[in-house]
Coordinates of C-alpha atoms in Angstrom, one line a residue:
M1 CA 124.8 90.8 79.4
S2 CA 122.6 93.7 80.4
L3 CA 121.8 95.0 83.8
H4 CA 119.1 97.4 85.2
L5 CA 118.8 100.0 88.0
I6 CA 115.8 100.4 90.4
K7 CA 114.9 103.6 92.0
L8 CA 111.9 105.0 94.2
C9 CA 110.0 107.5 92.1
V10 CA 109.5 110.1 94.6
G11 CA 106.6 112.5 94.5
V12 CA 104.7 110.5 92.1
E13 CA 101.3 109.0 92.5
S14 CA 100.9 106.9 89.5
V15 CA 102.3 105.9 86.2
E16 CA 100.1 108.4 84.7
D17 CA 101.4 111.1 86.9
L18 CA 104.9 110.3 86.0
E19 CA 103.9 110.4 82.1
G20 CA 102.4 113.9 82.8
W21 CA 105.7 115.2 84.5
I22 CA 107.8 113.7 81.8
A23 CA 105.6 115.5 79.0
L24 CA 105.6 118.6 81.0
K25 CA 109.4 118.9 81.4
L26 CA 110.2 118.0 77.7
E27 CA 107.7 120.7 76.6
E28 CA 109.3 123.3 78.8
K29 CA 112.6 122.4 77.3
R30 CA 111.3 122.4 73.8
R31 CA 109.7 126.0 74.2
S32 CA 112.9 127.2 76.0
G33 CA 115.1 126.0 73.0
L34 CA 117.1 123.6 75.3
A35 CA 118.2 120.1 74.3
I36 CA 115.2 117.6 74.5
D37 CA 116.9 115.2 76.5
H38 CA 115.0 113.4 79.3
F39 CA 117.3 112.6 82.1
H40 CA 117.2 111.8 85.9
T41 CA 120.2 113.1 88.2
T42 CA 121.5 111.1 90.9
R43 CA 124.5 111.7 93.3
M44 CA 126.2 108.3 92.6
V45 CA 127.7 107.3 89.3
P46 CA 127.1 103.8 88.6
K47 CA 130.3 101.6 88.1
R48 CA 128.7 99.1 85.7
V49 CA 128.0 101.4 82.6
E50 CA 128.7 99.0 79.9
E51 CA 126.2 96.5 81.4
L52 CA 123.7 99.0 81.9
L53 CA 123.9 100.6 78.4
S54 CA 123.6 97.1 76.7
G55 CA 119.8 97.1 76.9
G56 CA 119.4 98.2 80.6
S57 CA 116.4 100.1 82.1
I58 CA 115.6 101.9 85.3
Y59 CA 112.5 100.5 87.0
W60 CA 110.5 102.8 89.0
I61 CA 108.9 102.0 92.3
I62 CA 105.7 103.8 92.6
K63 CA 103.4 103.5 95.7
G64 CA 105.1 100.5 97.1
G65 CA 105.7 98.3 93.9
V66 CA 107.6 98.6 90.6
Q67 CA 105.3 99.6 88.1
C68 CA 107.0 100.6 85.1
R69 CA 110.4 101.3 83.4
Q70 CA 112.4 103.3 81.1
R71 CA 115.2 102.4 78.9
L72 CA 118.6 103.7 79.8
L73 CA 120.3 105.7 76.7
D74 CA 123.5 107.1 78.3
I75 CA 125.1 107.8 81.7
Q76 CA 126.9 111.2 82.1
P77 CA 128.9 111.8 85.1
F78 CA 129.3 115.7 85.7
T79 CA 130.3 118.3 88.6
D80 CA 127.5 120.6 89.5
A81 CA 128.0 124.4 90.3
E82 CA 128.6 123.6 93.7
G83 CA 131.5 121.2 92.9
I84 CA 129.7 118.1 93.9
G85 CA 130.0 115.2 91.7
R86 CA 126.7 113.9 90.0
C87 CA 125.2 111.7 87.3
R88 CA 122.7 112.2 84.7
L89 CA 120.9 109.1 83.6
I90 CA 119.9 109.8 80.0
L91 CA 116.6 107.9 79.7
E92 CA 113.9 107.1 76.9
P93 CA 110.9 109.3 77.5
E94 CA 108.4 106.4 76.8
I95 CA 107.2 104.5 80.0
I96 CA 106.9 100.9 79.6
R97 CA 104.7 99.5 82.2
T98 CA 105.4 96.3 83.9
E99 CA 103.8 93.9 86.1
W100 CA 103.4 95.1 89.6
Q101 CA 106.2 93.8 91.9
P102 CA 106.2 94.9 95.6
R103 CA 109.2 96.6 96.8
R104 CA 110.2 98.3 100.2
P105 CA 111.3 101.9 99.8
F106 CA 115.4 102.6 99.9
Q107 CA 117.5 105.6 99.2
G108 CA 119.4 106.1 96.1
W109 CA 119.1 103.5 93.3
R110 CA 120.4 99.6 93.2
Y111 CA 121.3 97.2 90.7
L112 CA 118.6 94.9 89.5
D113 CA 119.5 91.6 87.7
P114 CA 117.4 90.8 84.7
K115 CA 116.2 87.8 86.4
D116 CA 114.6 89.5 89.1
A117 CA 112.9 92.2 87.1
P118 CA 109.3 92.3 86.5
E119 CA 107.8 91.4 83.2
D120 CA 106.4 94.0 80.8
L121 CA 102.7 94.2 80.8
A122 CA 101.1 92.4 77.5
G123 CA 98.3 94.6 76.2
A124 CA 99.5 97.8 78.0
E125 CA 99.4 99.8 75.0
S126 CA 95.8 98.8 73.8
G127 CA 94.3 99.8 77.3
D128 CA 93.7 96.0 78.2
E129 CA 95.5 96.1 81.4
L130 CA 93.9 95.7 84.7
P131 CA 93.7 98.5 87.2
L132 CA 96.6 98.7 89.7
E133 CA 94.4 97.7 92.8
L134 CA 93.1 94.6 91.1
R135 CA 96.5 93.5 90.0
R136 CA 98.3 94.2 93.2
E137 CA 95.3 92.1 94.9
L138 CA 95.7 89.2 92.4
T139 CA 99.5 89.3 92.6
E140 CA 99.6 89.0 96.4
L141 CA 97.0 86.0 96.2
G142 CA 99.5 84.5 93.7
L143 CA 97.0 84.5 90.7
L144 CA 99.3 86.6 88.4

């Protein structure tokens, strides 16, 4: 059974902003001749690795709500140059937009049970999605 992570996407204003940041980082790595892995570094190492890697994703909270996710490909604990244990969450660079789900901010990451995860948006690839503000209002009214 798969399991997910949920985390605040600090410094990002929108899903498009996150997509642009990922593209920029991957291009910088490509130009520098580095491995083209996309990852997010955290302090804590998840204990439930097998569940996370059996189809899990990291769901990103942007501007007060979950708006998208990225598939988890690997989890790599390491020790940084200062001797502090850290963890790289290796992520698929593709962003999958989800239904907007309100969430309060918190520090670090949390496990997210699949039954509590928002659904992927249908039609997001074709540009048929509603604008964020309209989706948010409709969700708050219980219409989505």
